[in-house]
Coordinates of N, CA and C in Angstrom, one line a residue:
I27 N 6.4 -7.1 8.3 CA 5.8 -5.7 8.0 C 4.3 -5.9 7.9
K28 N 3.6 -5.1 8.7 CA 2.1 -5.2 8.6 C 1.6 -4.5 7.4
G29 N 0.6 -5.1 6.8 CA 0.0 -4.5 5.6 C -0.9 -3.4 5.9
M30 N -1.0 -2.4 5.1 CA -1.9 -1.3 5.3 C -3.3 -1.6 4.9
V31 N -3.5 -2.6 4.0 CA -4.9 -2.9 3.5 C -5.5 -4.1 4.2
M32 N -4.7 -5.1 4.5 CA -5.1 -6.3 5.1 C -4.5 -6.6 6.5
A33 N -5.3 -7.1 7.4 CA -4.7 -7.7 8.6 C -4.5 -9.2 8.3
V34 N -3.3 -9.7 8.6 CA -3.0 -11.1 8.2 C -2.5 -11.8 9.4
F35 N -3.1 -13.0 9.6 CA -2.7 -13.8 10.8 C -2.7 -15.3 10.4
T36 N -2.0 -16.1 11.2 CA -2.0 -17.6 11.0 C -1.6 -18.3 12.3
L37 N -1.5 -19.6 12.3 CA -1.0 -20.4 13.3 C 0.4 -20.9 12.9
P38 N 1.4 -21.0 13.9 CA 2.7 -21.5 13.5 C 2.7 -22.8 12.7
S39 N 1.7 -23.7 13.0 CA 1.7 -25.0 12.4 C 0.8 -25.1 11.1
Y40 N 0.2 -23.9 10.8 CA -0.8 -23.9 9.7 C -0.2 -23.5 8.4
P41 N -0.5 -24.2 7.3 CA 0.1 -23.9 6.0 C -0.6 -22.7 5.2
Y42 N -1.5 -22.1 5.8 CA -2.3 -21.0 5.2 C -2.3 -19.8 6.1
V43 N -2.6 -18.6 5.5 CA -2.8 -17.4 6.3 C -4.2 -16.9 6.0
F44 N -4.7 -16.2 7.0 CA -6.0 -15.6 6.9 C -5.8 -14.1 6.7
K45 N -6.6 -13.5 5.8 CA -6.5 -12.1 5.5 C -7.8 -11.4 5.6
V46 N -7.9 -10.3 6.3 CA -9.1 -9.6 6.5 C -8.9 -8.1 6.1
I47 N -9.8 -7.6 5.3 CA -9.7 -6.2 4.8 C -9.9 -5.2 6.0
R48 N -9.0 -4.3 6.2 CA -9.1 -3.3 7.3 C -10.3 -2.3 6.9
D49 N -10.8 -1.7 8.0 CA -11.9 -0.7 7.8 C -11.4 0.5 7.1
R50 N -10.2 0.9 7.4 CA -9.6 2.2 6.8 C -8.2 1.9 6.4
F51 N -7.8 2.6 5.3 CA -6.4 2.5 4.8 C -5.7 3.8 5.0
P52 N -4.6 3.7 5.7 CA -3.8 5.0 5.9 C -3.1 5.4 4.7
P53 N -2.8 6.7 4.6 CA -2.0 7.2 3.4 C -0.7 6.5 3.4
P54 N -0.1 6.3 2.2 CA -0.5 6.9 0.9 C -1.5 6.1 0.1
K55 N -2.1 5.0 0.7 CA -3.1 4.2 0.1 C -4.3 5.0 -0.3
K56 N -4.8 5.0 -1.5 CA -6.0 5.7 -2.0 C -7.1 4.8 -2.5
T57 N -6.9 3.5 -2.3 CA -7.9 2.6 -2.8 C -9.1 2.5 -1.8
T58 N -10.1 1.8 -2.2 CA -11.3 1.6 -1.4 C -11.6 0.1 -1.2
R59 N -12.4 -0.2 -0.3 CA -12.8 -1.6 0.0 C -13.3 -2.3 -1.3
Q60 N -14.2 -1.6 -2.0 CA -14.8 -2.2 -3.2 C -13.7 -2.4 -4.3
E61 N -12.7 -1.5 -4.4 CA -11.6 -1.7 -5.3 C -10.8 -2.9 -4.9
V62 N -10.5 -3.1 -3.6 CA -9.8 -4.2 -3.2 C -10.5 -5.5 -3.5
L63 N -11.8 -5.6 -3.3 CA -12.6 -6.8 -3.6 C -12.5 -7.0 -5.1
A64 N -12.5 -6.0 -5.9 CA -12.5 -6.2 -7.3 C -11.2 -6.7 -7.8
T65 N -10.1 -6.3 -7.2 CA -8.8 -6.8 -7.6 C -8.6 -8.2 -7.3
Y66 N -9.1 -8.6 -6.1 CA -9.0 -10.0 -5.7 C -9.9 -10.9 -6.6
R67 N -11.0 -10.4 -7.1 CA -11.9 -11.1 -8.0 C -11.2 -11.3 -9.4
L68 N -10.5 -10.2 -9.8 CA -9.7 -10.2 -11.0 C -8.7 -11.4 -11.0
V69 N -8.0 -11.4 -9.9 CA -7.0 -12.5 -9.8 C -7.6 -13.9 -9.8
K70 N -8.7 -14.0 -9.2 CA -9.4 -15.3 -9.1 C -9.8 -15.8 -10.5
M71 N -10.2 -14.9 -11.4 CA -10.7 -15.2 -12.7 C -9.6 -15.2 -13.8
H72 N -8.5 -14.6 -13.5 CA -7.4 -14.4 -14.5 C -6.5 -15.6 -14.6
D73 N -5.8 -15.8 -15.7 CA -4.7 -16.8 -15.8 C -3.6 -16.3 -14.9
R74 N -3.3 -17.1 -13.8 CA -2.3 -16.7 -12.8 C -0.9 -17.1 -13.3
V75 N -0.8 -17.9 -14.3 CA 0.5 -18.3 -14.9 C 1.5 -18.9 -13.9
G76 N 1.0 -19.4 -12.8 CA 1.8 -20.0 -11.8 C 2.6 -19.0 -11.0
R77 N 2.2 -17.7 -11.1 CA 3.0 -16.6 -10.4 C 2.1 -15.8 -9.5
M78 N 0.9 -16.1 -9.3 CA 0.0 -15.5 -8.3 C -0.7 -16.5 -7.5
S79 N -0.6 -16.3 -6.2 CA -1.2 -17.3 -5.3 C -2.7 -17.3 -5.4
D80 N -3.3 -18.5 -5.4 CA -4.7 -18.6 -5.4 C -5.3 -18.1 -4.1
I81 N -6.5 -17.6 -4.1 CA -7.2 -17.1 -2.9 C -8.5 -17.8 -2.7
L82 N -8.8 -18.2 -1.5 CA -10.1 -18.8 -1.2 C -10.8 -17.7 -0.4
E83 N -12.0 -17.4 -0.9 CA -12.8 -16.3 -0.3 C -14.0 -16.9 0.5
Y84 N -14.2 -16.5 1.7 CA -15.3 -17.1 2.5 C -16.1 -15.9 3.2
S85 N -17.3 -16.3 3.6 CA -18.1 -15.3 4.4 C -18.6 -16.1 5.6
H86 N -18.8 -15.3 6.7 CA -19.3 -15.8 8.0 C -18.5 -17.1 8.5
V87 N -17.3 -16.9 8.7 CA -16.4 -17.9 9.2 C -16.2 -17.8 10.7
A88 N -16.4 -18.9 11.4 CA -16.2 -18.9 12.9 C -15.0 -19.7 13.2
L89 N -14.1 -19.1 14.0 CA -12.9 -19.7 14.5 C -12.9 -19.7 16.0
P90 N -12.3 -20.7 16.7 CA -12.2 -20.7 18.2 C -11.5 -19.5 18.8
R91 N -12.1 -18.8 19.7 CA -11.5 -17.6 20.3 C -10.2 -18.0 21.0
A92 N -10.2 -19.2 21.6 CA -9.0 -19.6 22.4 C -7.7 -19.7 21.5
R93 N -7.8 -19.7 20.2 CA -6.6 -19.8 19.4 C -6.1 -18.4 19.1
F94 N -6.8 -17.3 19.5 CA -6.3 -16.0 19.2 C -5.6 -15.4 20.4
S95 N -4.5 -14.7 20.2 CA -3.8 -14.0 21.3 C -4.6 -12.7 21.5
E96 N -4.5 -12.2 22.7 CA -5.2 -10.9 23.0 C -4.7 -9.7 22.2
D97 N -3.4 -9.7 21.8 CA -2.8 -8.7 21.0 C -3.5 -8.7 19.6
L98 N -3.6 -9.9 19.1 CA -4.3 -10.1 17.7 C -5.7 -9.6 17.8
L99 N -6.4 -10.1 18.8 CA -7.8 -9.7 18.9 C -8.0 -8.1 19.0
E100 N -7.1 -7.5 19.8 CA -7.1 -6.1 19.9 C -6.9 -5.4 18.6
E101 N -6.0 -5.9 17.8 CA -5.7 -5.3 16.5 C -6.9 -5.5 15.5
L102 N -7.5 -6.7 15.6 CA -8.7 -7.0 14.7 C -9.9 -6.1 15.1
Y103 N -10.1 -5.9 16.4 CA -11.3 -5.1 16.8 C -11.0 -3.6 16.5
E104 N -9.7 -3.2 16.5 CA -9.4 -1.8 16.3 C -9.4 -1.5 14.8
T105 N -8.9 -2.4 13.9 CA -8.7 -2.0 12.5 C -9.7 -2.8 11.6
C106 N -10.4 -3.8 12.0 CA -11.3 -4.6 11.2 C -12.6 -4.8 11.8
A107 N -13.1 -3.8 12.6 CA -14.3 -4.0 13.4 C -15.5 -4.3 12.5
K108 N -15.6 -3.8 11.3 CA -16.8 -4.0 10.5 C -16.8 -5.5 10.0
S109 N -15.7 -6.2 10.1 CA -15.7 -7.6 9.6 C -15.6 -8.6 10.7
V110 N -15.4 -8.2 11.9 CA -15.2 -9.1 13.0 C -16.2 -9.0 14.1
S111 N -16.6 -10.1 14.7 CA -17.5 -10.0 15.9 C -17.2 -11.2 16.7
E112 N -17.6 -11.2 18.0 CA -17.4 -12.3 18.9 C -18.8 -12.8 19.3
E113 N -18.9 -14.1 19.2 CA -20.2 -14.8 19.5 C -19.8 -16.0 20.4
G114 N -20.0 -15.9 21.7 CA -19.7 -16.9 22.6 C -18.2 -17.2 22.6
D115 N -17.8 -18.4 22.4 CA -16.4 -18.8 22.4 C -15.8 -18.8 21.0
Q116 N -16.5 -18.0 20.1 CA -16.0 -18.0 18.7 C -15.8 -16.6 18.2
I117 N -14.8 -16.4 17.3 CA -14.6 -15.1 16.6 C -15.2 -15.3 15.2
V118 N -16.1 -14.5 14.8 CA -16.8 -14.7 13.5 C -16.3 -13.6 12.5
F119 N -16.0 -14.0 11.4 CA -15.5 -13.0 10.3 C -16.6 -13.0 9.2
K120 N -17.1 -11.8 9.0 CA -18.1 -11.6 7.9 C -17.5 -11.9 6.6
H121 N -16.3 -11.6 6.4 CA -15.6 -11.8 5.1 C -14.1 -12.0 5.4
I122 N -13.6 -13.0 4.7 CA -12.2 -13.4 5.0 C -11.6 -14.1 3.7
Y123 N -10.3 -13.9 3.5 CA -9.6 -14.6 2.5 C -8.6 -15.6 3.2
I124 N -8.4 -16.7 2.5 CA -7.4 -17.7 2.9 C -6.4 -17.9 1.8
E125 N -5.2 -17.8 2.1 CA -4.1 -17.9 1.1 C -3.0 -18.8 1.6
R126 N -2.3 -19.4 0.6 CA -1.1 -20.2 1.0 C -0.1 -19.4 1.7
R127 N 0.5 -20.0 2.7 CA 1.5 -19.4 3.5 C 2.9 -19.5 2.8
M128 N 3.6 -18.4 2.7 CA 4.9 -18.4 2.0 C 5.9 -17.6 2.9
T129 N 7.2 -17.8 2.5 CA 8.2 -17.0 3.1 C 8.3 -15.7 2.3
P130 N 8.1 -14.5 2.9 CA 8.2 -13.2 2.2 C 9.6 -13.1 1.6
L131 N 9.6 -12.6 0.3 CA 10.9 -12.6 -0.4 C 11.9 -11.7 0.3
N132 N 11.4 -10.6 0.9 CA 12.4 -9.6 1.5 C 13.0 -10.3 2.7
L133 N 12.4 -11.3 3.4 CA 13.0 -12.0 4.5 C 13.9 -13.1 4.0
A134 N 13.5 -13.7 2.9 CA 14.4 -14.8 2.3 C 15.7 -14.2 1.9
V135 N 15.7 -13.0 1.3 CA 16.9 -12.3 0.8 C 17.8 -12.0 2.0
L136 N 17.3 -11.7 3.2 CA 18.2 -11.3 4.3 C 19.1 -12.4 4.7
R137 N 18.6 -13.7 4.6 CA 19.4 -14.8 5.1 C 20.0 -15.6 3.9
A138 N 20.0 -15.1 2.7 CA 20.5 -15.8 1.6 C 22.0 -15.6 1.3
D139 N 22.7 -16.7 1.1 CA 24.1 -16.6 0.6 C 24.1 -16.2 -0.8
D140 N 25.2 -15.9 -1.4 CA 25.3 -15.4 -2.7 C 24.6 -16.2 -3.8
Q141 N 24.8 -17.5 -3.7 CA 24.2 -18.4 -4.7 C 22.7 -18.4 -4.6
Y142 N 22.2 -18.5 -3.4 CA 20.7 -18.5 -3.2 C 20.2 -17.2 -3.6
L143 N 20.9 -16.1 -3.3 CA 20.4 -14.7 -3.6 C 20.2 -14.6 -5.1
R144 N 21.2 -15.1 -5.9 CA 21.1 -15.0 -7.3 C 19.9 -15.8 -7.8
R145 N 19.6 -16.9 -7.2 CA 18.4 -17.7 -7.6 C 17.2 -17.0 -7.3
L146 N 17.1 -16.3 -6.1 CA 15.9 -15.6 -5.7 C 15.7 -14.4 -6.7
M147 N 16.7 -13.7 -7.0 CA 16.6 -12.5 -7.9 C 16.2 -12.9 -9.3
K148 N 16.8 -14.0 -9.7 CA 16.4 -14.5 -11.0 C 14.9 -14.9 -11.1
G149 N 14.4 -15.6 -10.0 CA 13.0 -15.9 -10.0 C 12.1 -14.7 -9.8
Y150 N 12.6 -13.7 -9.0 CA 11.8 -12.5 -8.8 C 11.6 -11.8 -10.2
G151 N 12.6 -11.6 -10.9 CA 12.4 -11.0 -12.3 C 11.6 -11.8 -13.2
E152 N 11.8 -13.1 -13.2 CA 11.0 -14.0 -14.0 C 9.5 -13.9 -13.7
A153 N 9.2 -13.8 -12.4 CA 7.8 -13.7 -12.0 C 7.2 -12.4 -12.5
I154 N 7.9 -11.3 -12.4 CA 7.4 -10.0 -13.0 C 7.2 -10.1 -14.5
K155 N 8.2 -10.7 -15.2 CA 8.1 -10.8 -16.6 C 6.9 -11.7 -17.1
E156 N 6.7 -12.8 -16.3 CA 5.6 -13.8 -16.7 C 4.3 -13.2 -16.4
L157 N 4.2 -12.4 -15.3 CA 2.9 -11.7 -15.1 C 2.7 -10.6 -16.2
A158 N 3.7 -10.0 -16.6 CA 3.5 -9.0 -17.7 C 3.1 -9.7 -19.0
A159 N 3.6 -10.9 -19.2 CA 3.2 -11.6 -20.4 C 1.7 -12.0 -20.4
A160 N 1.2 -12.1 -19.1 CA -0.2 -12.4 -18.9 C -1.1 -11.2 -18.8
N161 N -0.6 -10.0 -19.1 CA -1.3 -8.7 -19.0 C -1.6 -8.3 -17.6
I162 N -0.6 -8.6 -16.7 CA -0.8 -8.2 -15.3 C 0.4 -7.4 -14.8
F163 N 0.1 -6.2 -14.2 CA 1.1 -5.4 -13.6 C 0.8 -5.4 -12.1
P164 N 1.8 -5.8 -11.2 CA 1.5 -5.9 -9.8 C 1.2 -4.6 -9.1
G165 N 1.6 -3.5 -9.7 CA 1.4 -2.2 -9.1 C 2.5 -1.9 -8.1
D166 N 2.6 -2.6 -7.0 CA 3.6 -2.5 -6.0 C 4.6 -3.6 -6.1
L167 N 5.8 -3.4 -6.6 CA 6.8 -4.4 -6.9 C 7.7 -4.7 -5.8
L168 N 7.5 -4.1 -4.6 CA 8.4 -4.3 -3.5 C 8.4 -5.8 -3.2
M169 N 9.6 -6.2 -2.7 CA 9.8 -7.7 -2.4 C 8.9 -8.2 -1.4
K170 N 8.5 -7.4 -0.5 CA 7.6 -7.8 0.6 C 6.2 -8.3 0.1
N171 N 5.9 -8.0 -1.1 CA 4.7 -8.4 -1.8 C 4.8 -9.7 -2.6
F172 N 6.0 -10.3 -2.5 CA 6.2 -11.5 -3.2 C 6.7 -12.6 -2.2
G173 N 6.3 -13.8 -2.4 CA 6.7 -14.9 -1.5 C 7.4 -16.0 -2.2
V174 N 8.1 -16.8 -1.3 CA 8.8 -18.0 -1.8 C 8.1 -19.2 -1.3
T175 N 7.7 -20.1 -2.2 CA 6.9 -21.3 -1.8 C 7.9 -22.3 -1.3
G176 N 7.3 -23.4 -0.8 CA 8.1 -24.6 -0.3 C 9.1 -24.3 0.7
Q177 N 8.6 -23.5 1.8 CA 9.5 -23.2 2.9 C 10.7 -22.5 2.5
G178 N 10.5 -21.6 1.5 CA 11.6 -20.7 1.1 C 12.5 -21.3 0.0
Q179 N 12.2 -22.5 -0.5 CA 13.0 -23.2 -1.5 C 12.4 -23.3 -2.9
G180 N 11.2 -22.7 -3.0 CA 10.4 -23.0 -4.3 C 10.4 -21.8 -5.2
R181 N 9.2 -21.5 -5.8 CA 9.1 -20.5 -6.8 C 8.7 -19.1 -6.1
I182 N 9.0 -18.1 -6.9 CA 8.6 -16.7 -6.4 C 7.2 -16.5 -6.9
V183 N 6.3 -16.1 -6.0 CA 4.9 -15.9 -6.3 C 4.5 -14.6 -5.7
F184 N 3.7 -13.9 -6.5 CA 3.1 -12.6 -6.1 C 1.8 -12.9 -5.2
Y185 N 1.6 -12.1 -4.1 CA 0.5 -12.4 -3.3 C -0.3 -11.2 -2.7
D186 N 0.1 -10.0 -3.1 CA -0.5 -8.8 -2.5 C -1.2 -8.1 -3.7
Y187 N -2.5 -8.1 -3.7 CA -3.2 -7.8 -4.9 C -4.0 -6.4 -4.9
D188 N -3.8 -5.6 -3.9 CA -4.7 -4.5 -3.8 C -4.3 -3.4 -4.8
E189 N -3.1 -3.4 -5.4 CA -2.8 -2.4 -6.4 C -2.6 -3.0 -7.8
I190 N -3.0 -4.2 -8.0 CA -2.9 -4.9 -9.2 C -3.7 -4.3 -10.3
C191 N -3.3 -4.3 -11.6 CA -4.1 -3.8 -12.7 C -3.6 -4.6 -14.0
Y192 N -4.4 -4.4 -15.0 CA -3.9 -4.9 -16.3 C -2.7 -4.1 -16.8
L193 N -1.8 -4.8 -17.4 CA -0.6 -4.1 -17.9 C -1.0 -3.1 -19.0
T194 N -2.0 -3.4 -19.8 CA -2.4 -2.5 -20.9 C -3.0 -1.2 -20.3
E195 N -3.3 -1.1 -19.0 CA -3.9 0.1 -18.5 C -2.8 1.1 -18.1
C196 N -1.5 0.6 -18.0 CA -0.4 1.5 -17.5 C 0.2 2.3 -18.7
N197 N 0.8 3.4 -18.3 CA 1.4 4.3 -19.3 C 2.9 4.3 -18.9
F198 N 3.7 3.5 -19.5 CA 5.1 3.3 -19.2 C 5.9 4.5 -19.9
R199 N 6.7 5.2 -19.1 CA 7.4 6.3 -19.7 C 8.9 6.3 -19.3
Q200 N 9.7 7.0 -20.1 CA 11.1 7.3 -19.7 C 11.1 8.7 -19.1
I201 N 11.8 8.8 -18.0 CA 11.9 10.2 -17.4 C 12.6 11.1 -18.4
P202 N 11.9 12.3 -18.7 CA 12.5 13.2 -19.6 C 13.7 13.9 -19.1
E203 N 14.6 14.3 -20.0 CA 15.8 15.1 -19.5 C 15.4 16.4 -18.9
P204 N 16.1 16.8 -17.8 CA 15.7 18.1 -17.2 C 16.0 19.3 -18.1
L205 N 15.2 20.3 -17.9 CA 15.4 21.5 -18.7 C 16.7 22.3 -18.2
Y206 N 16.9 22.2 -16.9 CA 18.0 22.9 -16.3 C 18.7 22.0 -15.3
P207 N 20.0 22.1 -15.1 CA 20.7 21.2 -14.2 C 20.1 21.2 -12.8
E208 N 19.7 22.3 -12.3 CA 19.1 22.4 -10.9 C 17.8 21.6 -10.8
D209 N 17.2 21.3 -11.9 CA 15.9 20.6 -11.8 C 16.1 19.2 -11.1
E210 N 17.2 18.6 -11.3 CA 17.5 17.3 -10.7 C 17.6 17.4 -9.2
F211 N 17.8 18.5 -8.6 CA 17.9 18.7 -7.2 C 16.7 19.3 -6.5
A212 N 15.7 19.5 -7.3 CA 14.4 20.1 -6.8 C 13.7 19.1 -6.0
S213 N 12.9 19.5 -5.0 CA 12.1 18.6 -4.2 C 10.9 18.0 -5.0
E214 N 10.5 18.6 -6.1 CA 9.4 18.1 -6.9 C 10.0 17.7 -8.3
P215 N 9.4 16.7 -8.9 CA 9.9 16.4 -10.3 C 9.6 17.5 -11.3
W216 N 10.5 17.6 -12.3 CA 10.4 18.6 -13.3 C 9.4 18.2 -14.4
Y217 N 8.8 17.1 -14.3 CA 7.9 16.5 -15.3 C 6.6 16.2 -14.7
S218 N 5.5 16.2 -15.6 CA 4.2 15.8 -15.1 C 4.1 14.3 -14.9
I219 N 3.2 13.9 -14.0 CA 3.0 12.5 -13.7 C 1.5 12.2 -13.7
G220 N 1.1 11.4 -14.6 CA -0.3 11.0 -14.6 C -0.7 9.9 -13.7
A221 N -1.9 9.6 -13.5 CA -2.4 8.6 -12.5 C -1.9 7.2 -12.8
N222 N -1.7 6.9 -14.1 CA -1.3 5.6 -14.6 C 0.1 5.5 -15.1
D223 N 0.9 6.6 -14.9 CA 2.2 6.6 -15.3 C 3.1 5.7 -14.5
V224 N 4.0 5.0 -15.2 CA 5.0 4.2 -14.5 C 6.4 4.5 -15.2
F225 N 7.4 4.7 -14.3 CA 8.7 5.0 -14.8 C 9.7 3.8 -14.4
P226 N 9.9 2.9 -15.3 CA 10.6 1.7 -14.9 C 12.1 2.0 -14.5
E227 N 12.7 3.0 -15.0 CA 14.1 3.3 -14.6 C 14.2 3.6 -13.1
Q228 N 13.0 3.9 -12.4 CA 13.1 4.2 -11.0 C 13.0 2.9 -10.1
F229 N 12.7 1.8 -10.8 CA 12.5 0.6 -10.0 C 13.7 0.2 -9.1
V230 N 14.9 0.4 -9.7 CA 16.1 0.0 -9.0 C 16.3 0.8 -7.8
T231 N 15.9 2.1 -7.8 CA 16.0 2.9 -6.7 C 15.1 2.6 -5.5
F232 N 13.8 2.3 -5.9 CA 12.8 2.0 -4.9 C 12.9 0.6 -4.4
L233 N 13.4 -0.4 -5.2 CA 13.3 -1.8 -4.8 C 14.5 -2.3 -4.1
F234 N 15.7 -1.7 -4.3 CA 16.9 -2.3 -3.8 C 17.8 -1.3 -3.1
A235 N 17.6 -1.3 -1.8 CA 18.5 -0.4 -1.0 C 19.9 -1.1 -0.8
D236 N 19.9 -2.4 -0.8 CA 21.1 -3.2 -0.7 C 21.8 -3.4 -2.0
N237 N 23.0 -2.9 -2.1 CA 23.8 -3.0 -3.4 C 24.0 -4.4 -3.8
R238 N 24.2 -5.3 -2.8 CA 24.4 -6.8 -3.1 C 23.2 -7.4 -3.8
V239 N 22.0 -7.0 -3.3 CA 20.7 -7.5 -3.9 C 20.5 -6.9 -5.3
R240 N 20.8 -5.6 -5.4 CA 20.7 -4.9 -6.7 C 21.5 -5.5 -7.8
K241 N 22.8 -5.8 -7.5 CA 23.7 -6.4 -8.5 C 23.2 -7.8 -8.9
A242 N 22.7 -8.6 -8.0 CA 22.1 -9.9 -8.3 C 20.9 -9.8 -9.2
F243 N 20.1 -8.8 -9.0 CA 18.9 -8.6 -9.8 C 19.3 -8.2 -11.2
L244 N 20.2 -7.2 -11.3 CA 20.6 -6.6 -12.6 C 21.4 -7.6 -13.5
K245 N 22.0 -8.6 -12.8 CA 22.7 -9.6 -13.6 C 21.7 -10.3 -14.6
Y246 N 20.5 -10.4 -14.2 CA 19.5 -11.2 -15.0 C 18.4 -10.3 -15.7
H247 N 18.1 -9.2 -15.0 CA 16.8 -8.5 -15.4 C 17.0 -7.0 -15.6
S248 N 18.1 -6.5 -16.1 CA 18.3 -5.1 -16.3 C 17.2 -4.5 -17.3
D249 N 16.7 -5.4 -18.2 CA 15.7 -5.0 -19.2 C 14.4 -4.5 -18.5
L250 N 14.1 -4.9 -17.3 CA 12.9 -4.5 -16.6 C 13.0 -3.0 -16.3
L251 N 14.1 -2.4 -16.4 CA 14.3 -1.0 -16.0 C 14.1 -0.1 -17.3
E252 N 13.8 -0.7 -18.4 CA 13.6 0.1 -19.6 C 12.1 0.2 -20.0
A253 N 11.6 1.4 -20.3 CA 10.2 1.6 -20.7 C 9.9 0.8 -21.9
G254 N 10.9 0.7 -22.8 CA 10.7 -0.1 -24.1 C 10.3 -1.5 -23.9
F255 N 10.8 -2.2 -22.8 CA 10.5 -3.6 -22.5 C 9.0 -3.7 -22.3
W256 N 8.5 -2.8 -21.4 CA 7.1 -2.9 -21.0 C 6.1 -2.5 -22.2
I257 N 6.5 -1.5 -22.9 CA 5.7 -1.0 -24.1 C 5.6 -2.1 -25.1
Q258 N 6.7 -2.9 -25.3 CA 6.7 -4.0 -26.3 C 5.7 -5.1 -25.8
K259 N 5.7 -5.3 -24.5 CA 4.8 -6.3 -23.9 C 3.3 -5.9 -24.2
Q260 N 3.1 -4.6 -24.0 CA 1.7 -4.1 -24.3 C 1.3 -4.3 -25.7
K261 N 2.3 -4.0 -26.6 CA 2.0 -4.1 -28.1 C 1.7 -5.6 -28.4
N262 N 2.5 -6.5 -27.8 CA 2.2 -7.9 -28.1 C 0.8 -8.3 -27.6
I263 N 0.4 -7.9 -26.5 CA -0.9 -8.2 -25.9 C -2.0 -7.6 -26.8
E264 N -1.9 -6.4 -27.2 CA -2.9 -5.7 -28.0 C -3.0 -6.3 -29.4
A265 N -1.9 -7.0 -29.9 CA -1.8 -7.6 -31.2 C -2.3 -9.1 -31.0
G266 N -2.7 -9.5 -29.8 CA -3.1 -10.9 -29.6 C -2.0 -11.9 -29.5
I267 N -0.8 -11.4 -29.3 CA 0.4 -12.3 -29.1 C 0.6 -12.6 -27.6
Y268 N 0.3 -13.8 -27.2 CA 0.5 -14.1 -25.8 C 1.7 -15.2 -25.7
E269 N 2.6 -14.9 -24.9 CA 3.8 -15.7 -24.8 C 3.5 -17.0 -24.0
D270 N 4.2 -18.1 -24.3 CA 4.1 -19.3 -23.6 C 4.8 -19.1 -22.2
V271 N 4.1 -19.4 -21.1 CA 4.6 -19.4 -19.8 C 4.6 -20.7 -19.2
F272 N 5.7 -21.3 -18.8 CA 5.8 -22.6 -18.3 C 6.0 -22.6 -16.8
P273 N 5.2 -23.3 -16.0 CA 5.3 -23.3 -14.5 C 6.5 -24.0 -14.0
Y274 N 7.2 -24.8 -14.8 CA 8.3 -25.6 -14.3 C 9.5 -25.3 -15.1
P275 N 10.7 -25.5 -14.5 CA 12.0 -25.3 -15.2 C 12.1 -26.3 -16.3
K276 N 12.9 -25.9 -17.3 CA 13.0 -26.7 -18.5 C 13.4 -28.1 -18.3
K277 N 14.2 -28.4 -17.3 CA 14.7 -29.7 -17.0 C 13.6 -30.6 -16.5
L278 N 12.5 -30.0 -16.0 CA 11.4 -30.8 -15.5 C 10.2 -31.0 -16.4
R279 N 10.3 -30.3 -17.6 CA 9.2 -30.4 -18.6 C 9.3 -31.7 -19.4
F280 N 8.1 -32.1 -20.0 CA 8.1 -33.2 -20.9 C 8.8 -32.7 -22.2
S281 N 9.6 -33.6 -22.8 CA 10.3 -33.2 -24.0 C 9.3 -33.4 -25.2
R282 N 9.5 -32.5 -26.2 CA 8.6 -32.6 -27.3 C 9.1 -33.5 -28.4

């Protein structure tokens, strides 16, 4: 799935991906280039708790033109023209990110047996919870924005940062009861929605079209669908209570 904010490319043998900010972002994206740059800087400076991929940021990077397919060059010139130029036998990028290559979680799920699926969904929810404990809300929780390290056998890591924000900036709400029965069938919601409003009970609808995947997730993380879970995390952070987050499973940690 091509990203709306970044053009991403790599080589089959290369363990990293290159990411270039597109010149324009199609709807429904409302962010700007400066906001994208700011979110990536936030991630660079923040405690990533082992759940956000590190980013290497470079300017004026030259790569051999011969390594680019014509289709890729066409896309880069069409959507990233402000950041890309051709100089002799090289393609030069005014600004580029390099990030660790991972297996997108949505693709890992497609080929997972029941046991591996449960492991993936357990790690997916744990990643979201550990980010919340570090005062980070991913913004877009879709599985395509998370990756699996170690050729699909490792940890679940978040890697798409253009909608990221501090958890304490969000307003977590429970959907109010409708005033009339027909409200539930209306094309527009019967309640107001602010710019920072988040309704956790909707996550299961937007994130899981496949009932098999939904059941595996809810087995471990049904609490993520409750506004109270998120509000308590915010209260903890505002009170200066930061949870311990361990990057390794308990069986691999040093004993105390």
